[in-house]
PDB file of C-alpha atoms in Angstrom:
ATOM      1  CA  UNK A1354     -92.144 -40.205   9.546  1.00  0.00           C
ATOM      2  CA  UNK A1355     -94.866 -38.162   7.865  1.00  0.00           C
ATOM      3  CA  UNK A1356     -94.379 -35.477  10.516  1.00  0.00           C
ATOM      4  CA  UNK A1357     -90.809 -34.758   9.345  1.00  0.00           C
ATOM      5  CA  UNK A1358     -91.933 -34.466   5.738  1.00  0.00           C
ATOM      6  CA  UNK A1359     -94.772 -32.148   6.759  1.00  0.00           C
ATOM      7  CA  UNK A1360     -92.368 -30.050   8.851  1.00  0.00           C
ATOM      8  CA  UNK A1361     -90.056 -29.491   5.888  1.00  0.00           C
ATOM      9  CA  UNK A1362     -92.894 -28.445   3.593  1.00  0.00           C
ATOM     10  CA  UNK A1363     -94.409 -26.200   6.260  1.00  0.00           C
ATOM     11  CA  UNK A1364     -91.099 -24.436   6.829  1.00  0.00           C
ATOM     12  CA  UNK A1365     -90.699 -23.937   3.082  1.00  0.00           C
ATOM     13  CA  UNK A1366     -94.255 -22.594   2.840  1.00  0.00           C
ATOM     14  CA  UNK A1367     -93.558 -20.054   5.556  1.00  0.00           C
ATOM     15  CA  UNK A1368     -90.414 -18.743   3.915  1.00  0.00           C
ATOM     16  CA  UNK A1369     -92.146 -18.641   0.551  1.00  0.00           C
ATOM     17  CA  UNK A1370     -94.995 -16.670   2.097  1.00  0.00           C
ATOM     18  CA  UNK A1371     -92.613 -14.017   3.415  1.00  0.00           C
ATOM     19  CA  UNK A1372     -90.822 -13.747   0.052  1.00  0.00           C
ATOM     20  CA  UNK A1373     -94.156 -13.641  -1.783  1.00  0.00           C
ATOM     21  CA  UNK A1374     -95.374 -10.812   0.452  1.00  0.00           C
ATOM     22  CA  UNK A1375     -92.175  -8.776   0.088  1.00  0.00           C
ATOM     23  CA  UNK A1376     -91.475  -9.413  -3.588  1.00  0.00           C
ATOM     24  CA  UNK A1377     -94.950  -9.579  -5.127  1.00  0.00           C
ATOM     25  CA  UNK A1378     -97.831  -8.296  -3.003  1.00  0.00           C
ATOM     26  CA  UNK A1379     -96.266  -5.110  -1.644  1.00  0.00           C
ATOM     27  CA  UNK A1380     -94.796  -3.988  -5.009  1.00  0.00           C
ATOM     28  CA  UNK A1381     -98.151  -4.651  -6.700  1.00  0.00           C
ATOM     29  CA  UNK A1382     -99.936  -2.572  -4.084  1.00  0.00           C
ATOM     30  CA  UNK A1383     -97.468   0.266  -4.639  1.00  0.00           C
ATOM     31  CA  UNK A1384     -98.014  -0.028  -8.402  1.00  0.00           C
ATOM     32  CA  UNK A1385    -101.793  -0.035  -7.914  1.00  0.00           C
ATOM     33  CA  UNK A1386    -101.640   3.103  -5.799  1.00  0.00           C
ATOM     34  CA  UNK A1387     -99.429   4.790  -8.383  1.00  0.00           C
ATOM     35  CA  UNK A1388    -101.695   3.827 -11.285  1.00  0.00           C
ATOM     36  CA  UNK A1389    -104.811   4.944  -9.375  1.00  0.00           C
ATOM     37  CA  UNK A1390    -103.174   8.290  -8.571  1.00  0.00           C
ATOM     38  CA  UNK A1391    -102.137   8.718 -12.213  1.00  0.00           C
ATOM     39  CA  UNK A1392    -105.679   7.969 -13.408  1.00  0.00           C
ATOM     40  CA  UNK A1393    -107.078  10.455 -10.914  1.00  0.00           C
ATOM     41  CA  UNK A1394    -104.679  13.222 -11.994  1.00  0.00           C
ATOM     42  CA  UNK A1395    -105.364  12.573 -15.678  1.00  0.00           C
ATOM     43  CA  UNK A1396    -109.125  12.653 -15.136  1.00  0.00           C
ATOM     44  CA  UNK A1397    -108.896  15.883 -13.147  1.00  0.00           C
ATOM     45  CA  UNK A1398    -106.774  17.455 -15.863  1.00  0.00           C
ATOM     46  CA  UNK A1399    -109.283  16.427 -18.523  1.00  0.00           C
ATOM     47  CA  UNK A1400    -112.101  17.851 -16.403  1.00  0.00           C
ATOM     48  CA  UNK A1401    -110.152  21.099 -16.057  1.00  0.00           C
ATOM     49  CA  UNK A1402    -109.669  21.307 -19.817  1.00  0.00           C
ATOM     50  CA  UNK A1403    -113.418  20.809 -20.373  1.00  0.00           C
ATOM     51  CA  UNK A1404    -114.218  23.422 -17.759  1.00  0.00           C
ATOM     52  CA  UNK A1405    -111.848  25.918 -19.369  1.00  0.00           C
ATOM     53  CA  UNK A1406    -113.504  25.300 -22.744  1.00  0.00           C
ATOM     54  CA  UNK A1407    -116.925  25.788 -21.194  1.00  0.00           C
ATOM     55  CA  UNK A1408    -115.855  29.003 -19.471  1.00  0.00           C
ATOM     56  CA  UNK A1409    -114.428  30.334 -22.748  1.00  0.00           C
ATOM     57  CA  UNK A1410    -117.603  29.488 -24.678  1.00  0.00           C
ATOM     58  CA  UNK A1411    -119.808  31.192 -22.108  1.00  0.00           C
ATOM     59  CA  UNK A1412    -117.520  34.248 -21.966  1.00  0.00           C
ATOM     60  CA  UNK A1413    -117.710  34.588 -25.753  1.00  0.00           C
ATOM     61  CA  UNK A1414    -121.482  34.225 -25.600  1.00  0.00           C
ATOM     62  CA  UNK A1415    -121.585  37.150 -23.156  1.00  0.00           C
ATOM     63  CA  UNK A1416    -119.509  39.196 -25.583  1.00  0.00           C
ATOM     64  CA  UNK A1417    -121.910  38.341 -28.406  1.00  0.00           C
ATOM     65  CA  UNK A1418    -124.820  39.386 -26.212  1.00  0.00           C
ATOM     66  CA  UNK A1419    -123.196  42.764 -25.582  1.00  0.00           C
ATOM     67  CA  UNK A1420    -122.653  43.117 -29.335  1.00  0.00           C
ATOM     68  CA  UNK A1421    -126.303  42.230 -29.991  1.00  0.00           C
ATOM     69  CA  UNK A1422    -127.373  44.860 -27.471  1.00  0.00           C
ATOM     70  CA  UNK A1423    -125.223  47.439 -29.254  1.00  0.00           C
ATOM     71  CA  UNK A1424    -126.764  46.477 -32.598  1.00  0.00           C
ATOM     72  CA  UNK A1425    -130.216  46.733 -31.053  1.00  0.00           C
ATOM     73  CA  UNK A1426    -129.516  50.301 -29.904  1.00  0.00           C
ATOM     74  CA  UNK A1427    -128.263  51.285 -33.355  1.00  0.00           C
ATOM     75  CA  UNK A1428    -131.288  49.646 -34.975  1.00  0.00           C
ATOM     76  CA  UNK A1429    -133.693  51.432 -32.662  1.00  0.00           C
ATOM     77  CA  UNK A1430    -132.086  54.768 -33.572  1.00  0.00           C
ATOM     78  CA  UNK A1431    -132.232  54.186 -37.305  1.00  0.00           C
ATOM     79  CA  UNK A1432    -135.679  52.568 -37.450  1.00  0.00           C
ATOM     80  CA  UNK A1433    -137.417  54.427 -34.651  1.00  0.00           C
ATOM     81  CA  UNK A1434    -138.335  51.206 -32.839  1.00  0.00           C
ATOM     82  CA  UNK A1435    -140.398  51.686 -29.713  1.00  0.00           C
ATOM     83  CA  UNK A1436    -138.741  50.909 -26.424  1.00  0.00           C
ATOM     84  CA  UNK A1437    -141.130  48.091 -25.589  1.00  0.00           C
ATOM     85  CA  UNK A1438    -140.080  46.290 -28.783  1.00  0.00           C
ATOM     86  CA  UNK A1439    -136.443  46.013 -27.744  1.00  0.00           C
ATOM     87  CA  UNK A1440    -135.417  42.581 -26.549  1.00  0.00           C
ATOM     88  CA  UNK A1441    -132.087  43.059 -24.772  1.00  0.00           C
ATOM     89  CA  UNK A1442    -131.846  46.683 -23.734  1.00  0.00           C
ATOM     90  CA  UNK A1443    -134.191  49.114 -22.051  1.00  0.00           C
ATOM     91  CA  UNK A1444    -134.408  52.809 -21.387  1.00  0.00           C
ATOM     92  CA  UNK A1445    -132.689  53.835 -24.624  1.00  0.00           C
ATOM     93  CA  UNK A1446    -132.211  57.603 -24.676  1.00  0.00           C
ATOM     94  CA  UNK A1447    -129.638  60.202 -25.661  1.00  0.00           C
ATOM     95  CA  UNK A1448    -126.682  60.431 -23.304  1.00  0.00           C
ATOM     96  CA  UNK A1449    -125.415  63.610 -21.717  1.00  0.00           C
ATOM     97  CA  UNK A1450    -124.442  66.305 -24.172  1.00  0.00           C
ATOM     98  CA  UNK A1451    -120.795  66.863 -24.888  1.00  0.00           C
ATOM     99  CA  UNK A1452    -119.942  63.171 -24.663  1.00  0.00           C
ATOM    100  CA  UNK A1453    -117.887  61.984 -27.609  1.00  0.00           C
ATOM    101  CA  UNK A1454    -117.071  58.327 -28.303  1.00  0.00           C
ATOM    102  CA  UNK A1455    -115.244  56.552 -31.093  1.00  0.00           C
ATOM    103  CA  UNK A1456    -116.769  53.184 -30.238  1.00  0.00           C
ATOM    104  CA  UNK A1457    -119.304  51.733 -27.867  1.00  0.00           C
ATOM    105  CA  UNK A1458    -118.500  51.914 -24.174  1.00  0.00           C
ATOM    106  CA  UNK A1459    -119.623  49.627 -21.346  1.00  0.00           C
ATOM    107  CA  UNK A1460    -120.157  50.709 -17.768  1.00  0.00           C
ATOM    108  CA  UNK A1461    -121.251  48.498 -14.867  1.00  0.00           C
ATOM    109  CA  UNK A1462    -124.221  49.829 -12.917  1.00  0.00           C
ATOM    110  CA  UNK A1463    -126.420  48.400 -10.193  1.00  0.00           C
ATOM    111  CA  UNK A1464    -127.914  45.090 -11.376  1.00  0.00           C
ATOM    112  CA  UNK A1465    -126.808  45.623 -14.969  1.00  0.00           C
ATOM    113  CA  UNK A1466    -124.581  47.354 -17.492  1.00  0.00           C
ATOM    114  CA  UNK A1467    -124.903  50.638 -19.294  1.00  0.00           C
ATOM    115  CA  UNK A1468    -124.082  50.669 -23.003  1.00  0.00           C
ATOM    116  CA  UNK A1469    -123.097  53.952 -24.659  1.00  0.00           C
ATOM    117  CA  UNK A1470    -123.238  53.809 -28.453  1.00  0.00           C
ATOM    118  CA  UNK A1471    -122.160  56.578 -30.864  1.00  0.00           C
ATOM    119  CA  UNK A1472    -124.828  56.943 -33.563  1.00  0.00           C
ATOM    120  CA  UNK A1473    -124.891  59.665 -36.241  1.00  0.00           C
ATOM    121  CA  UNK A1474    -122.914  62.243 -34.287  1.00  0.00           C
ATOM    122  CA  UNK A1475    -124.685  61.651 -30.990  1.00  0.00           C
ATOM    123  CA  UNK A1476    -124.446  59.099 -28.194  1.00  0.00           C
ATOM    124  CA  UNK A1477    -127.306  56.849 -27.182  1.00  0.00           C
ATOM    125  CA  UNK A1478    -127.477  55.178 -23.826  1.00  0.00           C
ATOM    126  CA  UNK A1479    -129.168  51.890 -23.013  1.00  0.00           C
ATOM    127  CA  UNK A1480    -129.180  49.527 -20.077  1.00  0.00           C
ATOM    128  CA  UNK A1481    -128.894  45.768 -20.078  1.00  0.00           C
ATOM    129  CA  UNK A1482    -129.870  44.010 -16.856  1.00  0.00           C
ATOM    130  CA  UNK A1483    -127.941  41.169 -15.255  1.00  0.00           C
ATOM    131  CA  UNK A1484    -131.061  39.033 -15.607  1.00  0.00           C
ATOM    132  CA  UNK A1485    -131.020  39.403 -19.394  1.00  0.00           C
ATOM    133  CA  UNK A1486    -127.234  39.212 -19.789  1.00  0.00           C
ATOM    134  CA  UNK A1487    -126.788  36.154 -17.589  1.00  0.00           C
ATOM    135  CA  UNK A1488    -130.032  34.431 -18.548  1.00  0.00           C
ATOM    136  CA  UNK A1489    -128.217  31.186 -19.404  1.00  0.00           C
ATOM    137  CA  UNK A1490    -125.886  31.206 -16.409  1.00  0.00           C
ATOM    138  CA  UNK A1491    -127.541  28.175 -14.847  1.00  0.00           C
ATOM    139  CA  UNK A1492    -127.628  26.162 -18.081  1.00  0.00           C
ATOM    140  CA  UNK A1493    -124.276  24.506 -17.382  1.00  0.00           C
ATOM    141  CA  UNK A1494    -123.517  20.807 -17.560  1.00  0.00           C
ATOM    142  CA  UNK A1495    -124.622  18.594 -14.723  1.00  0.00           C
ATOM    143  CA  UNK A1496    -122.608  19.254 -11.585  1.00  0.00           C
ATOM    144  CA  UNK A1497    -120.947  22.397 -12.991  1.00  0.00           C
ATOM    145  CA  UNK A1498    -121.530  25.758 -11.311  1.00  0.00           C
ATOM    146  CA  UNK A1499    -120.673  29.150 -12.811  1.00  0.00           C
ATOM    147  CA  UNK A1500    -119.997  32.555 -11.326  1.00  0.00           C
ATOM    148  CA  UNK A1501    -119.450  35.934 -12.932  1.00  0.00           C
ATOM    149  CA  UNK A1502    -116.791  38.130 -11.351  1.00  0.00           C
ATOM    150  CA  UNK A1503    -116.574  41.892 -11.887  1.00  0.00           C
ATOM    151  CA  UNK A1504    -113.102  43.264 -11.129  1.00  0.00           C
ATOM    152  CA  UNK A1505    -112.312  40.166  -9.106  1.00  0.00           C
ATOM    153  CA  UNK A1506    -115.450  40.288  -6.989  1.00  0.00           C
ATOM    154  CA  UNK A1507    -118.449  38.007  -7.310  1.00  0.00           C
ATOM    155  CA  UNK A1508    -121.242  39.583  -9.349  1.00  0.00           C
ATOM    156  CA  UNK A1509    -123.710  36.737  -9.728  1.00  0.00           C
ATOM    157  CA  UNK A1510    -123.590  32.945  -9.266  1.00  0.00           C
ATOM    158  CA  UNK A1511    -125.841  30.082 -10.219  1.00  0.00           C
ATOM    159  CA  UNK A1512    -127.089  27.592  -7.628  1.00  0.00           C
ATOM    160  CA  UNK A1513    -125.327  29.545  -4.881  1.00  0.00           C
ATOM    161  CA  UNK A1514    -122.395  27.123  -4.980  1.00  0.00           C
ATOM    162  CA  UNK A1515    -118.880  28.112  -3.976  1.00  0.00           C
ATOM    163  CA  UNK A1516    -116.135  27.861  -6.570  1.00  0.00           C
ATOM    164  CA  UNK A1517    -113.076  27.284  -4.443  1.00  0.00           C
ATOM    165  CA  UNK A1518    -111.687  24.560  -2.266  1.00  0.00           C
ATOM    166  CA  UNK A1519    -109.726  21.359  -2.512  1.00  0.00           C
ATOM    167  CA  UNK A1520    -112.855  19.336  -3.306  1.00  0.00           C
ATOM    168  CA  UNK A1521    -113.547  20.977  -6.680  1.00  0.00           C
ATOM    169  CA  UNK A1522    -111.935  21.465 -10.083  1.00  0.00           C
ATOM    170  CA  UNK A1523    -111.825  25.142 -11.083  1.00  0.00           C
ATOM    171  CA  UNK A1524    -111.258  27.172 -14.237  1.00  0.00           C
ATOM    172  CA  UNK A1525    -111.755  30.778 -15.328  1.00  0.00           C
ATOM    173  CA  UNK A1526    -111.838  32.852 -18.512  1.00  0.00           C
ATOM    174  CA  UNK A1527    -112.008  36.620 -18.970  1.00  0.00           C
ATOM    175  CA  UNK A1528    -114.589  38.103 -21.342  1.00  0.00           C
ATOM    176  CA  UNK A1529    -112.586  39.826 -24.139  1.00  0.00           C
ATOM    177  CA  UNK A1530    -114.488  43.110 -23.925  1.00  0.00           C
ATOM    178  CA  UNK A1531    -111.623  45.088 -25.447  1.00  0.00           C
ATOM    179  CA  UNK A1532    -112.179  43.513 -28.852  1.00  0.00           C
ATOM    180  CA  UNK A1533    -115.325  45.553 -29.490  1.00  0.00           C
ATOM    181  CA  UNK A1534    -115.912  47.927 -26.617  1.00  0.00           C
ATOM    182  CA  UNK A1535    -114.212  50.524 -24.485  1.00  0.00           C
ATOM    183  CA  UNK A1536    -114.375  49.166 -20.951  1.00  0.00           C
ATOM    184  CA  UNK A1537    -112.408  50.021 -17.825  1.00  0.00           C
ATOM    185  CA  UNK A1538    -113.457  46.920 -15.884  1.00  0.00           C
ATOM    186  CA  UNK A1539    -112.771  43.185 -16.063  1.00  0.00           C
ATOM    187  CA  UNK A1540    -115.553  40.638 -16.439  1.00  0.00           C
ATOM    188  CA  UNK A1541    -114.617  36.994 -15.979  1.00  0.00           C
ATOM    189  CA  UNK A1542    -116.379  33.640 -15.936  1.00  0.00           C
ATOM    190  CA  UNK A1543    -115.463  31.188 -13.175  1.00  0.00           C
ATOM    191  CA  UNK A1544    -116.582  27.560 -13.304  1.00  0.00           C
ATOM    192  CA  UNK A1545    -116.220  24.671 -10.882  1.00  0.00           C
ATOM    193  CA  UNK A1546    -117.116  21.013 -10.664  1.00  0.00           C
ATOM    194  CA  UNK A1547    -116.890  18.737  -7.606  1.00  0.00           C
ATOM    195  CA  UNK A1548    -114.040  16.244  -7.876  1.00  0.00           C
ATOM    196  CA  UNK A1549    -116.369  13.353  -7.102  1.00  0.00           C
ATOM    197  CA  UNK A1550    -118.289  14.129 -10.309  1.00  0.00           C
ATOM    198  CA  UNK A1551    -115.123  14.716 -12.342  1.00  0.00           C
ATOM    199  CA  UNK A1552    -113.792  11.324 -11.215  1.00  0.00           C
ATOM    200  CA  UNK A1553    -116.978   9.330 -11.854  1.00  0.00           C
ATOM    201  CA  UNK A1554    -115.646   7.931 -15.148  1.00  0.00           C
ATOM    202  CA  UNK A1555    -112.617   6.338 -13.448  1.00  0.00           C
ATOM    203  CA  UNK A1556    -113.919   5.821  -9.925  1.00  0.00           C
ATOM    204  CA  UNK A1557    -114.736   2.139 -10.499  1.00  0.00           C
ATOM    205  CA  UNK A1558    -111.330   1.395 -12.031  1.00  0.00           C
ATOM    206  CA  UNK A1559    -109.529   3.465  -9.403  1.00  0.00           C
ATOM    207  CA  UNK A1560    -111.283   1.686  -6.525  1.00  0.00           C
ATOM    208  CA  UNK A1561    -111.176  -1.802  -8.041  1.00  0.00           C
ATOM    209  CA  UNK A1562    -107.572  -1.788  -9.276  1.00  0.00           C
ATOM    210  CA  UNK A1563    -105.915  -2.570  -5.896  1.00  0.00           C
ATOM    211  CA  UNK A1564    -108.317  -5.472  -5.296  1.00  0.00           C
ATOM    212  CA  UNK A1565    -107.744  -6.798  -8.815  1.00  0.00           C
ATOM    213  CA  UNK A1566    -103.960  -6.704  -8.381  1.00  0.00           C
ATOM    214  CA  UNK A1567    -104.202  -8.390  -4.985  1.00  0.00           C
ATOM    215  CA  UNK A1568    -106.381 -11.082  -6.562  1.00  0.00           C
ATOM    216  CA  UNK A1569    -103.815 -11.595  -9.333  1.00  0.00           C
ATOM    217  CA  UNK A1570    -101.013 -11.777  -6.775  1.00  0.00           C
ATOM    218  CA  UNK A1571    -102.956 -14.344  -4.711  1.00  0.00           C
ATOM    219  CA  UNK A1572    -103.605 -16.468  -7.775  1.00  0.00           C
ATOM    220  CA  UNK A1573     -99.960 -16.217  -8.847  1.00  0.00           C
ATOM    221  CA  UNK A1574     -98.796 -16.989  -5.330  1.00  0.00           C
ATOM    222  CA  UNK A1575    -101.012 -20.097  -5.185  1.00  0.00           C
ATOM    223  CA  UNK A1576     -99.565 -21.345  -8.482  1.00  0.00           C
ATOM    224  CA  UNK A1577     -95.993 -20.702  -7.329  1.00  0.00           C
ATOM    225  CA  UNK A1578     -96.684 -22.400  -3.999  1.00  0.00           C
ATOM    226  CA  UNK A1579     -98.102 -25.437  -5.777  1.00  0.00           C
ATOM    227  CA  UNK A1580     -95.015 -25.590  -7.993  1.00  0.00           C
ATOM    228  CA  UNK A1581     -92.674 -25.126  -5.011  1.00  0.00           C
ATOM    229  CA  UNK A1582     -94.304 -27.894  -2.997  1.00  0.00           C
ATOM    230  CA  UNK A1583     -94.160 -30.176  -5.991  1.00  0.00           C
ATOM    231  CA  UNK A1584     -90.440 -29.472  -6.427  1.00  0.00           C
ATOM    232  CA  UNK A1585     -89.711 -29.923  -2.723  1.00  0.00           C
ATOM    233  CA  UNK A1586     -91.693 -33.122  -2.310  1.00  0.00           C
ATOM    234  CA  UNK A1587     -88.748 -35.355  -3.476  1.00  0.00           C
ATOM    235  CA  UNK A1588     -86.422 -33.568  -1.031  1.00  0.00           C
ATOM    236  CA  UNK A1589     -88.937 -34.132   1.751  1.00  0.00           C
ATOM    237  CA  UNK A1590     -89.160 -37.809   0.770  1.00  0.00           C
ATOM    238  CA  UNK A1591     -85.353 -38.189   0.934  1.00  0.00           C
ATOM    239  CA  UNK A1592     -85.184 -36.377   4.273  1.00  0.00           C
ATOM    240  CA  UNK A1593     -87.885 -38.643   5.641  1.00  0.00           C
ATOM    241  CA  UNK A1594     -86.074 -41.791   4.468  1.00  0.00           C
ATOM    242  CA  UNK A1595     -82.721 -40.650   5.906  1.00  0.00           C
ATOM    243  CA  UNK A1596     -84.365 -39.834   9.195  1.00  0.00           C
ATOM    244  CA  UNK A1597     -85.806 -43.339   9.344  1.00  0.00           C
ATOM    245  CA  UNK A1598     -82.349 -44.758   8.627  1.00  0.00           C
ATOM    246  CA  UNK A1599     -80.934 -42.765  11.533  1.00  0.00           C
ATOM    247  CA  UNK A1600     -83.597 -44.361  13.721  1.00  0.00           C
ATOM    248  CA  UNK A1601     -82.477 -47.847  12.615  1.00  0.00           C
ATOM    249  CA  UNK A1602     -84.702 -48.626   9.644  1.00  0.00           C
ATOM    250  CA  UNK A1603     -81.919 -49.335   7.125  1.00  0.00           C
ATOM    251  CA  UNK A1604     -84.013 -51.090   4.492  1.00  0.00           C
ATOM    252  CA  UNK A1605     -85.425 -47.977   2.885  1.00  0.00           C
ATOM    253  CA  UNK A1606     -86.449 -47.522  -0.716  1.00  0.00           C
ATOM    254  CA  UNK A1607     -87.686 -44.281  -2.201  1.00  0.00           C
ATOM    255  CA  UNK A1608     -89.580 -43.797  -5.431  1.00  0.00           C
ATOM    256  CA  UNK A1609     -88.697 -40.511  -7.126  1.00  0.00           C
ATOM    257  CA  UNK A1610     -89.453 -40.246 -10.826  1.00  0.00           C
ATOM    258  CA  UNK A1611     -88.986 -36.518 -11.391  1.00  0.00           C
ATOM    259  CA  UNK A1612     -86.240 -37.075 -13.968  1.00  0.00           C
ATOM    260  CA  UNK A1613     -83.857 -34.575 -12.377  1.00  0.00           C
ATOM    261  CA  UNK A1614     -81.153 -34.499  -9.729  1.00  0.00           C
ATOM    262  CA  UNK A1615     -83.628 -35.644  -7.074  1.00  0.00           C
ATOM    263  CA  UNK A1616     -84.259 -38.816  -9.071  1.00  0.00           C
ATOM    264  CA  UNK A1617     -80.498 -39.458  -9.251  1.00  0.00           C
ATOM    265  CA  UNK A1618     -80.194 -38.900  -5.493  1.00  0.00           C
ATOM    266  CA  UNK A1619     -83.075 -41.308  -4.945  1.00  0.00           C
ATOM    267  CA  UNK A1620     -81.329 -44.009  -6.981  1.00  0.00           C
ATOM    268  CA  UNK A1621     -78.080 -43.472  -5.032  1.00  0.00           C
ATOM    269  CA  UNK A1622     -79.976 -43.660  -1.792  1.00  0.00           C
ATOM    270  CA  UNK A1623     -81.696 -46.895  -2.825  1.00  0.00           C
ATOM    271  CA  UNK A1624     -78.312 -48.426  -3.795  1.00  0.00           C
ATOM    272  CA  UNK A1625     -76.857 -47.383  -0.426  1.00  0.00           C
ATOM    273  CA  UNK A1626     -79.736 -48.788   1.590  1.00  0.00           C
TER     274      UNK A1626
END
């Protein structure tokens, strides 16, 4: 008798399990994967924005350093400052005769840049080394590497790290040399950060979200299963009693006090038996 009741509940549990898997667990897993992917893309985009801002700030700082070097050359010409007292430039001397400039000109040379400055009808020439110009190249945020490109080719890099690949977030910004100098070359700042560092702020949420949703679905499924078994228990009781009647036990009484249609069926069954 109890075996028939258990069989009905077991069959119902199995069907509920399949529906629960198809209608709750799988959709939640898909949602979790979508949310995790969205969080990852948003974090990478934010990291890219920060990198672009950092590249722009460093590019502008390079421009200011060129401008300071130009001012230093003009100051040395007007004040007669000795060469050893100059901070940014070295080897300041008159340029070749016959050279006429309307504004300062920059030229890349080996391991530095040459700065030509028109001063009082003549042109002075000074050199600024890469070491001085890019002194703060390695002072980037943790995990961020920077490279300087000259006409698209790598000039100098910090930490010797590569700046390309699917495992890093990249950004670049060109130094606006044309705003204050005559220059026939392009100088650009390239920055990169490994994705694992860019995603640190959301890595815990991204990795834990699927497990959290599965836990919620398991808890919800357990509650629904408990409710389903409770609702099916009167039906299992009636099935058990009718099976006993078919086997010859006609004096059957069931006690169903659910207050719904199952209770009415139980009363009808008791009146019939």
